[in-house]
Amino acid sequence: AQTVTQSQPEMSVQEAETVTLSCTYDTSESDYYLFWYKQPPSRQMILVIRQEAYKQQNATENRFSVNFQKAAKSFSLKISDSQLGDAAMYFCAYRGYSGNTPLVFGKGTRLSVIA
Amino acid sequence: GAGVSQSPRYKVAKRGQDVALRCDPISGHVSLFWYQQALGQGPEFLTYFQNEAQLDKSGLPSDRFFAERPEGSVSTLKIQRTQQEDSAVYLCASSLLWQGKETQYFGPGTRLLVL
C-alpha cells in the first residue's frame, strides 16, 4: 500500500520569506500523481499544486512550486514571498495512475506565518 | 452548485445514536468520495462512488458505516450505533471524472462529536 509521510508537524515562516515543506512517499508504481492541498482553519481543503510523475519538470503555480525527486520519492513544496493568508494545514497527497484509486494523504504540516 | 456542500456542519450525538451526514457534490460531477479526518491527522479514504455505483467501500471501518448515492448526485453517509471513536470530521469530495490529474473538490466537512 502507498504511504505518504510529512515529517514536519509544524513550520513557521516570516512574512515575505520562503519556506519549504517536506513530503516523502512510498510506492511500487511508476506512474502516479502527487498533490499539495491547503486546509485553512475551519475552511475547505483546496488544491495548491499537482505533479504528474511522468513529467520531469517541476510544477509551479505563482508563488508555489515543487521539488519533485522521483528516484528519492520526495515531493517538497516551496512557498515564496509568504503571506499571512498562507497560514494553514498543508497536506501532501498521492494517487495511483488507475482510475478509481483514492487520494492517500500525509498527516499534514501546520504552517504559521509571522508578521 | 458553486461548490461541494455538506450538512450538518456540526453534529453532536450520544453514544449509540444513528447519524446521517449529507453531501451535495458539484453539479455534474460523476465521482464522489468520503473521507474521515481524525483530529490532527490527514483525511483517510472511506468510500467512492461513480454515479450511483459504489465502486469501493474498502475504507469503511465497520459495518456500522453505510453510504449511498441513489440518484448519482446527493450522497448520504450513515453511521449506526455511534461510538466515541467515530468522532472526526467527515469530508466529502467530488470530481468531474476521477482520472488522470483530475482534482478533487472538497466540501467544508461535518464535524461529528460522539459523547
mmCIF file with all atom_site columns, C-alpha atoms in Angstrom:
data_model
loop_
_atom_site.group_PDB
_atom_site.id
_atom_site.type_symbol
_atom_site.label_atom_id
_atom_site.label_alt_id
_atom_site.label_comp_id
_atom_site.label_asym_id
_atom_site.label_entity_id
_atom_site.label_seq_id
_atom_site.pdbx_PDB_ins_code
_atom_site.Cartn_x
_atom_site.Cartn_y
_atom_site.Cartn_z
_atom_site.occupancy
_atom_site.B_iso_or_equiv
_atom_site.pdbx_formal_charge
_atom_site.auth_seq_id
_atom_site.auth_comp_id
_atom_site.auth_asym_id
_atom_site.auth_atom_id
_atom_site.pdbx_PDB_model_num
ATOM 1   C CA . ALA A 1 1   ? 0.000   0.000  0.000   1.00 0.00 ? 1   ALA A CA 1
ATOM 2   C CA . GLN A 1 2   ? 1.099   3.510  -0.676  1.00 0.00 ? 2   GLN A CA 1
ATOM 3   C CA . THR A 1 3   ? 2.089   5.741  2.206   1.00 0.00 ? 3   THR A CA 1
ATOM 4   C CA . VAL A 1 4   ? 2.772   9.446  2.461   1.00 0.00 ? 4   VAL A CA 1
ATOM 5   C CA . THR A 1 5   ? 4.980   10.910 5.168   1.00 0.00 ? 5   THR A CA 1
ATOM 6   C CA . GLN A 1 6   ? 5.188   14.532 6.245   1.00 0.00 ? 6   GLN A CA 1
ATOM 7   C CA . SER A 1 7   ? 7.918   14.736 8.857   1.00 0.00 ? 7   SER A CA 1
ATOM 8   C CA . GLN A 1 8   ? 7.314   18.339 9.910   1.00 0.00 ? 8   GLN A CA 1
ATOM 9   C CA . PRO A 1 9   ? 4.220   18.650 12.100  1.00 0.00 ? 9   PRO A CA 1
ATOM 10  C CA . GLU A 1 10  ? 4.678   22.428 12.361  1.00 0.00 ? 10  GLU A CA 1
ATOM 11  C CA . MET A 1 11  ? 6.608   25.071 10.486  1.00 0.00 ? 11  MET A CA 1
ATOM 12  C CA . SER A 1 12  ? 6.761   28.832 10.721  1.00 0.00 ? 12  SER A CA 1
ATOM 13  C CA . VAL A 1 13  ? 7.943   31.496 8.327   1.00 0.00 ? 13  VAL A CA 1
ATOM 14  C CA . GLN A 1 14  ? 8.316   35.245 8.399   1.00 0.00 ? 14  GLN A CA 1
ATOM 15  C CA . GLU A 1 15  ? 6.071   37.180 6.092   1.00 0.00 ? 15  GLU A CA 1
ATOM 16  C CA . ALA A 1 16  ? 7.699   37.677 2.664   1.00 0.00 ? 16  ALA A CA 1
ATOM 17  C CA . GLU A 1 17  ? 10.212  34.894 3.299   1.00 0.00 ? 17  GLU A CA 1
ATOM 18  C CA . THR A 1 18  ? 10.421  31.462 1.686   1.00 0.00 ? 18  THR A CA 1
ATOM 19  C CA . VAL A 1 19  ? 9.555   28.157 3.325   1.00 0.00 ? 19  VAL A CA 1
ATOM 20  C CA . THR A 1 20  ? 9.803   24.557 2.161   1.00 0.00 ? 20  THR A CA 1
ATOM 21  C CA . LEU A 1 21  ? 7.501   21.789 3.351   1.00 0.00 ? 21  LEU A CA 1
ATOM 22  C CA . SER A 1 22  ? 8.729   18.219 3.028   1.00 0.00 ? 22  SER A CA 1
ATOM 23  C CA . CYS A 1 23  ? 6.912   15.139 1.812   1.00 0.00 ? 23  CYS A CA 1
ATOM 24  C CA . THR A 1 24  ? 8.091   11.637 1.040   1.00 0.00 ? 24  THR A CA 1
ATOM 25  C CA . TYR A 1 25  ? 6.046   8.743  -0.224  1.00 0.00 ? 25  TYR A CA 1
ATOM 26  C CA . ASP A 1 26  ? 6.357   5.060  -0.797  1.00 0.00 ? 26  ASP A CA 1
ATOM 27  C CA . THR A 1 27  ? 5.003   3.297  -3.856  1.00 0.00 ? 27  THR A CA 1
ATOM 28  C CA . SER A 1 28  ? 5.857   0.499  -6.234  1.00 0.00 ? 28  SER A CA 1
ATOM 29  C CA . GLU A 1 29  ? 4.034   2.171  -9.111  1.00 0.00 ? 29  GLU A CA 1
ATOM 30  C CA . SER A 1 30  ? 5.867   4.006  -11.861 1.00 0.00 ? 30  SER A CA 1
ATOM 31  C CA . ASP A 1 31  ? 3.031   6.323  -12.860 1.00 0.00 ? 31  ASP A CA 1
ATOM 32  C CA . TYR A 1 32  ? 1.097   8.348  -10.337 1.00 0.00 ? 32  TYR A CA 1
ATOM 33  C CA . TYR A 1 33  ? 0.096   11.851 -9.331  1.00 0.00 ? 33  TYR A CA 1
ATOM 34  C CA . LEU A 1 34  ? 1.104   13.979 -6.381  1.00 0.00 ? 34  LEU A CA 1
ATOM 35  C CA . PHE A 1 35  ? -0.783  16.874 -4.861  1.00 0.00 ? 35  PHE A CA 1
ATOM 36  C CA . TRP A 1 36  ? -0.432  19.541 -2.216  1.00 0.00 ? 36  TRP A CA 1
ATOM 37  C CA . TYR A 1 37  ? -3.672  20.619 -0.548  1.00 0.00 ? 37  TYR A CA 1
ATOM 38  C CA . LYS A 1 38  ? -4.168  23.570 1.784   1.00 0.00 ? 38  LYS A CA 1
ATOM 39  C CA . GLN A 1 39  ? -6.699  23.472 4.618   1.00 0.00 ? 39  GLN A CA 1
ATOM 40  C CA . PRO A 1 40  ? -7.179  26.873 6.291   1.00 0.00 ? 40  PRO A CA 1
ATOM 41  C CA . PRO A 1 41  ? -8.670  26.853 9.797   1.00 0.00 ? 41  PRO A CA 1
ATOM 42  C CA . SER A 1 42  ? -12.348 25.893 9.637   1.00 0.00 ? 42  SER A CA 1
ATOM 43  C CA . ARG A 1 43  ? -12.341 26.210 5.869   1.00 0.00 ? 43  ARG A CA 1
ATOM 44  C CA . GLN A 1 44  ? -12.440 23.881 2.926   1.00 0.00 ? 44  GLN A CA 1
ATOM 45  C CA . MET A 1 45  ? -9.451  21.998 1.642   1.00 0.00 ? 45  MET A CA 1
ATOM 46  C CA . ILE A 1 46  ? -8.268  23.425 -1.662  1.00 0.00 ? 46  ILE A CA 1
ATOM 47  C CA . LEU A 1 47  ? -5.750  22.224 -4.204  1.00 0.00 ? 47  LEU A CA 1
ATOM 48  C CA . VAL A 1 48  ? -2.482  24.165 -4.260  1.00 0.00 ? 48  VAL A CA 1
ATOM 49  C CA . ILE A 1 49  ? -0.472  22.339 -6.875  1.00 0.00 ? 49  ILE A CA 1
ATOM 50  C CA . ARG A 1 50  ? -0.171  18.960 -8.577  1.00 0.00 ? 50  ARG A CA 1
ATOM 51  C CA . GLN A 1 51  ? 2.513   16.981 -10.347 1.00 0.00 ? 51  GLN A CA 1
ATOM 52  C CA . GLU A 1 52  ? 2.386   14.106 -12.781 1.00 0.00 ? 52  GLU A CA 1
ATOM 53  C CA . ALA A 1 53  ? 5.121   11.585 -12.044 1.00 0.00 ? 53  ALA A CA 1
ATOM 54  C CA . TYR A 1 54  ? 5.928   11.123 -15.720 1.00 0.00 ? 54  TYR A CA 1
ATOM 55  C CA . LYS A 1 55  ? 6.807   14.788 -16.066 1.00 0.00 ? 55  LYS A CA 1
ATOM 56  C CA . GLN A 1 56  ? 10.339  15.675 -15.083 1.00 0.00 ? 56  GLN A CA 1
ATOM 57  C CA . GLN A 1 57  ? 9.643   19.379 -14.983 1.00 0.00 ? 57  GLN A CA 1
ATOM 58  C CA . ASN A 1 58  ? 8.642   20.643 -11.561 1.00 0.00 ? 58  ASN A CA 1
ATOM 59  C CA . ALA A 1 59  ? 5.173   22.173 -11.349 1.00 0.00 ? 59  ALA A CA 1
ATOM 60  C CA . THR A 1 60  ? 4.772   25.830 -10.430 1.00 0.00 ? 60  THR A CA 1
ATOM 61  C CA . GLU A 1 61  ? 1.708   27.908 -9.570  1.00 0.00 ? 61  GLU A CA 1
ATOM 62  C CA . ASN A 1 62  ? 2.536   31.543 -8.913  1.00 0.00 ? 62  ASN A CA 1
ATOM 63  C CA . ARG A 1 63  ? 4.329   31.630 -5.529  1.00 0.00 ? 63  ARG A CA 1
ATOM 64  C CA . PHE A 1 64  ? 4.075   27.859 -5.095  1.00 0.00 ? 64  PHE A CA 1
ATOM 65  C CA . SER A 1 65  ? 6.491   25.403 -6.630  1.00 0.00 ? 65  SER A CA 1
ATOM 66  C CA . VAL A 1 66  ? 7.520   21.829 -6.021  1.00 0.00 ? 66  VAL A CA 1
ATOM 67  C CA . ASN A 1 67  ? 10.773  19.943 -5.997  1.00 0.00 ? 67  ASN A CA 1
ATOM 68  C CA . PHE A 1 68  ? 9.888   16.504 -7.318  1.00 0.00 ? 68  PHE A CA 1
ATOM 69  C CA . GLN A 1 69  ? 12.618  13.904 -6.953  1.00 0.00 ? 69  GLN A CA 1
ATOM 70  C CA . LYS A 1 70  ? 11.170  10.679 -8.330  1.00 0.00 ? 70  LYS A CA 1
ATOM 71  C CA . ALA A 1 71  ? 14.098  8.432  -7.510  1.00 0.00 ? 71  ALA A CA 1
ATOM 72  C CA . ALA A 1 72  ? 14.142  9.661  -3.921  1.00 0.00 ? 72  ALA A CA 1
ATOM 73  C CA . LYS A 1 73  ? 10.317  9.604  -3.752  1.00 0.00 ? 73  LYS A CA 1
ATOM 74  C CA . SER A 1 74  ? 10.344  13.139 -2.467  1.00 0.00 ? 74  SER A CA 1
ATOM 75  C CA . PHE A 1 75  ? 7.855   15.915 -3.226  1.00 0.00 ? 75  PHE A CA 1
ATOM 76  C CA . SER A 1 76  ? 8.508   19.146 -1.347  1.00 0.00 ? 76  SER A CA 1
ATOM 77  C CA . LEU A 1 77  ? 6.503   22.360 -1.586  1.00 0.00 ? 77  LEU A CA 1
ATOM 78  C CA . LYS A 1 78  ? 8.196   25.733 -1.689  1.00 0.00 ? 78  LYS A CA 1
ATOM 79  C CA . ILE A 1 79  ? 6.204   28.836 -0.848  1.00 0.00 ? 79  ILE A CA 1
ATOM 80  C CA . SER A 1 80  ? 7.887   32.073 -1.876  1.00 0.00 ? 80  SER A CA 1
ATOM 81  C CA . ASP A 1 81  ? 7.064   35.554 -0.603  1.00 0.00 ? 81  ASP A CA 1
ATOM 82  C CA . SER A 1 82  ? 4.923   34.067 2.185   1.00 0.00 ? 82  SER A CA 1
ATOM 83  C CA . GLN A 1 83  ? 1.721   35.896 3.021   1.00 0.00 ? 83  GLN A CA 1
ATOM 84  C CA . LEU A 1 84  ? -0.454  35.856 6.123   1.00 0.00 ? 84  LEU A CA 1
ATOM 85  C CA . GLY A 1 85  ? -3.133  34.078 4.122   1.00 0.00 ? 85  GLY A CA 1
ATOM 86  C CA . ASP A 1 86  ? -0.787  31.150 3.568   1.00 0.00 ? 86  ASP A CA 1
ATOM 87  C CA . ALA A 1 87  ? -1.216  30.094 7.201   1.00 0.00 ? 87  ALA A CA 1
ATOM 88  C CA . ALA A 1 88  ? -2.959  26.714 7.124   1.00 0.00 ? 88  ALA A CA 1
ATOM 89  C CA . MET A 1 89  ? -2.512  22.960 7.325   1.00 0.00 ? 89  MET A CA 1
ATOM 90  C CA . TYR A 1 90  ? -0.804  21.634 4.241   1.00 0.00 ? 90  TYR A CA 1
ATOM 91  C CA . PHE A 1 91  ? -1.359  18.061 3.158   1.00 0.00 ? 91  PHE A CA 1
ATOM 92  C CA . CYS A 1 92  ? 0.681   16.108 0.674   1.00 0.00 ? 92  CYS A CA 1
ATOM 93  C CA . ALA A 1 93  ? -1.348  13.505 -1.205  1.00 0.00 ? 93  ALA A CA 1
ATOM 94  C CA . TYR A 1 94  ? -0.708  10.640 -3.607  1.00 0.00 ? 94  TYR A CA 1
ATOM 95  C CA . ARG A 1 95  ? -2.932  8.892  -6.065  1.00 0.00 ? 95  ARG A CA 1
ATOM 96  C CA . GLY A 1 96  ? -2.160  5.979  -8.306  1.00 0.00 ? 96  GLY A CA 1
ATOM 97  C CA . TYR A 1 97  ? -2.495  6.071  -12.053 1.00 0.00 ? 97  TYR A CA 1
ATOM 98  C CA . SER A 1 98  ? -5.543  3.842  -12.378 1.00 0.00 ? 98  SER A CA 1
ATOM 99  C CA . GLY A 1 99  ? -8.919  5.472  -12.465 1.00 0.00 ? 99  GLY A CA 1
ATOM 100 C CA . ASN A 1 100 ? -10.551 4.594  -9.185  1.00 0.00 ? 100 ASN A CA 1
ATOM 101 C CA . THR A 1 101 ? -7.804  4.921  -6.631  1.00 0.00 ? 101 THR A CA 1
ATOM 102 C CA . PRO A 1 102 ? -8.470  7.412  -3.826  1.00 0.00 ? 102 PRO A CA 1
ATOM 103 C CA . LEU A 1 103 ? -6.120  10.049 -2.531  1.00 0.00 ? 103 LEU A CA 1
ATOM 104 C CA . VAL A 1 104 ? -3.687  8.944  0.170   1.00 0.00 ? 104 VAL A CA 1
ATOM 105 C CA . PHE A 1 105 ? -2.807  11.809 2.483   1.00 0.00 ? 105 PHE A CA 1
ATOM 106 C CA . GLY A 1 106 ? 0.053   12.553 4.822   1.00 0.00 ? 106 GLY A CA 1
ATOM 107 C CA . LYS A 1 107 ? -0.610  13.767 8.339   1.00 0.00 ? 107 LYS A CA 1
ATOM 108 C CA . GLY A 1 108 ? -0.088  17.363 7.404   1.00 0.00 ? 108 GLY A CA 1
ATOM 109 C CA . THR A 1 109 ? 2.168   20.274 8.303   1.00 0.00 ? 109 THR A CA 1
ATOM 110 C CA . ARG A 1 110 ? 0.780   23.273 10.137  1.00 0.00 ? 110 ARG A CA 1
ATOM 111 C CA . LEU A 1 111 ? 2.282   26.443 8.700   1.00 0.00 ? 111 LEU A CA 1
ATOM 112 C CA . SER A 1 112 ? 2.302   29.668 10.688  1.00 0.00 ? 112 SER A CA 1
ATOM 113 C CA . VAL A 1 113 ? 3.166   32.972 9.069   1.00 0.00 ? 113 VAL A CA 1
ATOM 114 C CA . ILE A 1 114 ? 4.662   35.613 11.335  1.00 0.00 ? 114 ILE A CA 1
ATOM 115 C CA . ALA A 1 115 ? 4.014   39.242 10.519  1.00 0.00 ? 115 ALA A CA 1
ATOM 116 C CA . GLY B 2 1   ? -23.852 24.456 -7.353  1.00 0.00 ? 1   GLY B CA 1
ATOM 117 C CA . ALA B 2 2   ? -20.864 26.669 -6.699  1.00 0.00 ? 2   ALA B CA 1
ATOM 118 C CA . GLY B 2 3   ? -19.060 24.078 -4.642  1.00 0.00 ? 3   GLY B CA 1
ATOM 119 C CA . VAL B 2 4   ? -19.410 20.932 -2.590  1.00 0.00 ? 4   VAL B CA 1
ATOM 120 C CA . SER B 2 5   ? -21.720 21.438 0.345   1.00 0.00 ? 5   SER B CA 1
ATOM 121 C CA . GLN B 2 6   ? -22.198 19.281 3.403   1.00 0.00 ? 6   GLN B CA 1
ATOM 122 C CA . SER B 2 7   ? -24.785 19.240 6.150   1.00 0.00 ? 7   SER B CA 1
ATOM 123 C CA . PRO B 2 8   ? -24.953 19.467 9.020   1.00 0.00 ? 8   PRO B CA 1
ATOM 124 C CA . ARG B 2 9   ? -21.699 21.283 9.635   1.00 0.00 ? 9   ARG B CA 1
ATOM 125 C CA . TYR B 2 10  ? -21.644 20.109 13.249  1.00 0.00 ? 10  TYR B CA 1
ATOM 126 C CA . LYS B 2 11  ? -23.299 17.155 14.857  1.00 0.00 ? 11  LYS B CA 1
ATOM 127 C CA . VAL B 2 12  ? -23.277 16.057 18.475  1.00 0.00 ? 12  VAL B CA 1
ATOM 128 C CA . ALA B 2 13  ? -24.557 12.560 19.092  1.00 0.00 ? 13  ALA B CA 1
ATOM 129 C CA . LYS B 2 14  ? -24.915 10.430 22.155  1.00 0.00 ? 14  LYS B CA 1
ATOM 130 C CA . ARG B 2 15  ? -23.147 7.106  22.010  1.00 0.00 ? 15  ARG B CA 1
ATOM 131 C CA . GLY B 2 16  ? -25.435 4.579  20.367  1.00 0.00 ? 16  GLY B CA 1
ATOM 132 C CA . GLN B 2 17  ? -27.363 7.076  18.270  1.00 0.00 ? 17  GLN B CA 1
ATOM 133 C CA . ASP B 2 18  ? -27.600 6.824  14.489  1.00 0.00 ? 18  ASP B CA 1
ATOM 134 C CA . VAL B 2 19  ? -26.453 9.788  12.395  1.00 0.00 ? 19  VAL B CA 1
ATOM 135 C CA . ALA B 2 20  ? -26.793 10.736 8.734   1.00 0.00 ? 20  ALA B CA 1
ATOM 136 C CA . LEU B 2 21  ? -24.393 13.086 7.004   1.00 0.00 ? 21  LEU B CA 1
ATOM 137 C CA . ARG B 2 22  ? -25.291 14.648 3.684   1.00 0.00 ? 22  ARG B CA 1
ATOM 138 C CA . CYS B 2 23  ? -23.089 15.664 0.774   1.00 0.00 ? 23  CYS B CA 1
ATOM 139 C CA . ASP B 2 24  ? -24.145 17.742 -2.231  1.00 0.00 ? 24  ASP B CA 1
ATOM 140 C CA . PRO B 2 25  ? -21.415 17.475 -4.870  1.00 0.00 ? 25  PRO B CA 1
ATOM 141 C CA . ILE B 2 26  ? -20.746 19.966 -7.613  1.00 0.00 ? 26  ILE B CA 1
ATOM 142 C CA . SER B 2 27  ? -23.429 19.618 -10.268 1.00 0.00 ? 27  SER B CA 1
ATOM 143 C CA . GLY B 2 28  ? -22.406 17.197 -12.979 1.00 0.00 ? 28  GLY B CA 1
ATOM 144 C CA . HIS B 2 29  ? -19.586 15.601 -11.031 1.00 0.00 ? 29  HIS B CA 1
ATOM 145 C CA . VAL B 2 30  ? -19.585 11.874 -11.586 1.00 0.00 ? 30  VAL B CA 1
ATOM 146 C CA . SER B 2 31  ? -17.141 10.858 -8.870  1.00 0.00 ? 31  SER B CA 1
ATOM 147 C CA . LEU B 2 32  ? -17.764 11.276 -5.159  1.00 0.00 ? 32  LEU B CA 1
ATOM 148 C CA . PHE B 2 33  ? -15.530 10.346 -2.247  1.00 0.00 ? 33  PHE B CA 1
ATOM 149 C CA . TRP B 2 34  ? -15.980 10.235 1.511   1.00 0.00 ? 34  TRP B CA 1
ATOM 150 C CA . TYR B 2 35  ? -13.033 10.689 3.854   1.00 0.00 ? 35  TYR B CA 1
ATOM 151 C CA . GLN B 2 36  ? -12.683 10.605 7.632   1.00 0.00 ? 36  GLN B CA 1
ATOM 152 C CA . GLN B 2 37  ? -10.296 13.090 9.239   1.00 0.00 ? 37  GLN B CA 1
ATOM 153 C CA . ALA B 2 38  ? -9.425  12.462 12.865  1.00 0.00 ? 38  ALA B CA 1
ATOM 154 C CA . LEU B 2 39  ? -8.079  15.331 14.946  1.00 0.00 ? 39  LEU B CA 1
ATOM 155 C CA . GLY B 2 40  ? -4.541  16.206 13.909  1.00 0.00 ? 40  GLY B CA 1
ATOM 156 C CA . GLN B 2 41  ? -4.494  13.685 11.087  1.00 0.00 ? 41  GLN B CA 1
ATOM 157 C CA . GLY B 2 42  ? -4.824  13.708 7.341   1.00 0.00 ? 42  GLY B CA 1
ATOM 158 C CA . PRO B 2 43  ? -8.037  12.553 5.684   1.00 0.00 ? 43  PRO B CA 1
ATOM 159 C CA . GLU B 2 44  ? -8.468  8.814  5.274   1.00 0.00 ? 44  GLU B CA 1
ATOM 160 C CA . PHE B 2 45  ? -10.491 7.261  2.493   1.00 0.00 ? 45  PHE B CA 1
ATOM 161 C CA . LEU B 2 46  ? -13.825 5.695  3.338   1.00 0.00 ? 46  LEU B CA 1
ATOM 162 C CA . THR B 2 47  ? -15.709 5.040  0.117   1.00 0.00 ? 47  THR B CA 1
ATOM 163 C CA . TYR B 2 48  ? -16.046 6.032  -3.546  1.00 0.00 ? 48  TYR B CA 1
ATOM 164 C CA . PHE B 2 49  ? -18.991 6.390  -5.914  1.00 0.00 ? 49  PHE B CA 1
ATOM 165 C CA . GLN B 2 50  ? -19.102 6.718  -9.649  1.00 0.00 ? 50  GLN B CA 1
ATOM 166 C CA . ASN B 2 51  ? -22.581 7.998  -10.350 1.00 0.00 ? 51  ASN B CA 1
ATOM 167 C CA . GLU B 2 52  ? -24.843 5.814  -8.202  1.00 0.00 ? 52  GLU B CA 1
ATOM 168 C CA . ALA B 2 53  ? -22.466 2.860  -8.136  1.00 0.00 ? 53  ALA B CA 1
ATOM 169 C CA . GLN B 2 54  ? -20.387 2.365  -5.025  1.00 0.00 ? 54  GLN B CA 1
ATOM 170 C CA . LEU B 2 55  ? -17.161 1.109  -6.571  1.00 0.00 ? 55  LEU B CA 1
ATOM 171 C CA . ASP B 2 56  ? -15.014 0.957  -3.468  1.00 0.00 ? 56  ASP B CA 1
ATOM 172 C CA . LYS B 2 57  ? -16.015 0.731  0.164   1.00 0.00 ? 57  LYS B CA 1
ATOM 173 C CA . SER B 2 58  ? -12.804 -0.760 1.457   1.00 0.00 ? 58  SER B CA 1
ATOM 174 C CA . GLY B 2 59  ? -12.154 2.152  3.805   1.00 0.00 ? 59  GLY B CA 1
ATOM 175 C CA . LEU B 2 60  ? -15.350 1.871  5.809   1.00 0.00 ? 60  LEU B CA 1
ATOM 176 C CA . PRO B 2 61  ? -14.150 0.971  9.311   1.00 0.00 ? 61  PRO B CA 1
ATOM 177 C CA . SER B 2 62  ? -17.041 -1.285 10.274  1.00 0.00 ? 62  SER B CA 1
ATOM 178 C CA . ASP B 2 63  ? -20.444 -2.484 9.169   1.00 0.00 ? 63  ASP B CA 1
ATOM 179 C CA . ARG B 2 64  ? -21.931 0.368  11.212  1.00 0.00 ? 64  ARG B CA 1
ATOM 180 C CA . PHE B 2 65  ? -20.915 2.676  8.366   1.00 0.00 ? 65  PHE B CA 1
ATOM 181 C CA . PHE B 2 66  ? -23.081 2.792  5.277   1.00 0.00 ? 66  PHE B CA 1
ATOM 182 C CA . ALA B 2 67  ? -23.069 5.157  2.309   1.00 0.00 ? 67  ALA B CA 1
ATOM 183 C CA . GLU B 2 68  ? -25.431 5.635  -0.588  1.00 0.00 ? 68  GLU B CA 1
ATOM 184 C CA . ARG B 2 69  ? -25.897 7.828  -3.635  1.00 0.00 ? 69  ARG B CA 1
ATOM 185 C CA . PRO B 2 70  ? -29.159 6.549  -5.095  1.00 0.00 ? 70  PRO B CA 1
ATOM 186 C CA . GLU B 2 71  ? -29.618 9.049  -7.930  1.00 0.00 ? 71  GLU B CA 1
ATOM 187 C CA . GLY B 2 72  ? -25.995 9.709  -8.670  1.00 0.00 ? 72  GLY B CA 1
ATOM 188 C CA . SER B 2 73  ? -25.926 13.166 -7.126  1.00 0.00 ? 73  SER B CA 1
ATOM 189 C CA . VAL B 2 74  ? -26.514 13.683 -3.380  1.00 0.00 ? 74  VAL B CA 1
ATOM 190 C CA . SER B 2 75  ? -24.821 11.192 -1.111  1.00 0.00 ? 75  SER B CA 1
ATOM 191 C CA . THR B 2 76  ? -25.519 10.225 2.483   1.00 0.00 ? 76  THR B CA 1
ATOM 192 C CA . LEU B 2 77  ? -23.082 8.659  4.913   1.00 0.00 ? 77  LEU B CA 1
ATOM 193 C CA . LYS B 2 78  ? -24.877 6.880  7.726   1.00 0.00 ? 78  LYS B CA 1
ATOM 194 C CA . ILE B 2 79  ? -23.285 5.743  10.941  1.00 0.00 ? 79  ILE B CA 1
ATOM 195 C CA . GLN B 2 80  ? -25.299 3.409  13.115  1.00 0.00 ? 80  GLN B CA 1
ATOM 196 C CA . ARG B 2 81  ? -24.846 2.992  16.865  1.00 0.00 ? 81  ARG B CA 1
ATOM 197 C CA . THR B 2 82  ? -22.195 5.685  17.027  1.00 0.00 ? 82  THR B CA 1
ATOM 198 C CA . GLN B 2 83  ? -19.125 5.142  19.194  1.00 0.00 ? 83  GLN B CA 1
ATOM 199 C CA . GLN B 2 84  ? -16.720 7.692  20.645  1.00 0.00 ? 84  GLN B CA 1
ATOM 200 C CA . GLU B 2 85  ? -14.031 6.635  18.187  1.00 0.00 ? 85  GLU B CA 1
ATOM 201 C CA . ASP B 2 86  ? -16.319 7.804  15.374  1.00 0.00 ? 86  ASP B CA 1
ATOM 202 C CA . SER B 2 87  ? -15.702 11.412 16.447  1.00 0.00 ? 87  SER B CA 1
ATOM 203 C CA . ALA B 2 88  ? -13.990 13.081 13.496  1.00 0.00 ? 88  ALA B CA 1
ATOM 204 C CA . VAL B 2 89  ? -14.542 15.426 10.588  1.00 0.00 ? 89  VAL B CA 1
ATOM 205 C CA . TYR B 2 90  ? -16.191 13.685 7.656   1.00 0.00 ? 90  TYR B CA 1
ATOM 206 C CA . LEU B 2 91  ? -15.178 15.171 4.326   1.00 0.00 ? 91  LEU B CA 1
ATOM 207 C CA . CYS B 2 92  ? -16.903 14.736 1.023   1.00 0.00 ? 92  CYS B CA 1
ATOM 208 C CA . ALA B 2 93  ? -15.124 15.405 -2.259  1.00 0.00 ? 93  ALA B CA 1
ATOM 209 C CA . SER B 2 94  ? -16.259 15.286 -5.855  1.00 0.00 ? 94  SER B CA 1
ATOM 210 C CA . SER B 2 95  ? -14.634 15.399 -9.248  1.00 0.00 ? 95  SER B CA 1
ATOM 211 C CA . LEU B 2 96  ? -15.908 15.525 -12.795 1.00 0.00 ? 96  LEU B CA 1
ATOM 212 C CA . LEU B 2 97  ? -14.306 12.217 -13.677 1.00 0.00 ? 97  LEU B CA 1
ATOM 213 C CA . TRP B 2 98  ? -11.737 10.659 -11.397 1.00 0.00 ? 98  TRP B CA 1
ATOM 214 C CA . GLN B 2 99  ? -8.994  10.042 -13.901 1.00 0.00 ? 99  GLN B CA 1
ATOM 215 C CA . GLY B 2 100 ? -5.639  11.494 -14.788 1.00 0.00 ? 100 GLY B CA 1
ATOM 216 C CA . LYS B 2 101 ? -4.673  14.574 -12.906 1.00 0.00 ? 101 LYS B CA 1
ATOM 217 C CA . GLU B 2 102 ? -8.291  15.488 -12.278 1.00 0.00 ? 102 GLU B CA 1
ATOM 218 C CA . THR B 2 103 ? -8.581  17.265 -8.959  1.00 0.00 ? 103 THR B CA 1
ATOM 219 C CA . GLN B 2 104 ? -10.993 16.551 -6.156  1.00 0.00 ? 104 GLN B CA 1
ATOM 220 C CA . TYR B 2 105 ? -13.048 19.426 -4.778  1.00 0.00 ? 105 TYR B CA 1
ATOM 221 C CA . PHE B 2 106 ? -13.708 19.164 -1.080  1.00 0.00 ? 106 PHE B CA 1
ATOM 222 C CA . GLY B 2 107 ? -16.658 20.224 0.996   1.00 0.00 ? 107 GLY B CA 1
ATOM 223 C CA . PRO B 2 108 ? -16.315 22.003 4.352   1.00 0.00 ? 108 PRO B CA 1
ATOM 224 C CA . GLY B 2 109 ? -16.850 18.779 6.255   1.00 0.00 ? 109 GLY B CA 1
ATOM 225 C CA . THR B 2 110 ? -19.184 17.661 9.016   1.00 0.00 ? 110 THR B CA 1
ATOM 226 C CA . ARG B 2 111 ? -17.614 17.665 12.464  1.00 0.00 ? 111 ARG B CA 1
ATOM 227 C CA . LEU B 2 112 ? -19.096 14.772 14.428  1.00 0.00 ? 112 LEU B CA 1
ATOM 228 C CA . LEU B 2 113 ? -18.692 14.574 18.181  1.00 0.00 ? 113 LEU B CA 1
ATOM 229 C CA . VAL B 2 114 ? -19.921 11.448 19.920  1.00 0.00 ? 114 VAL B CA 1
ATOM 230 C CA . LEU B 2 115 ? -20.395 11.796 23.659  1.00 0.00 ? 115 LEU B CA 1
#
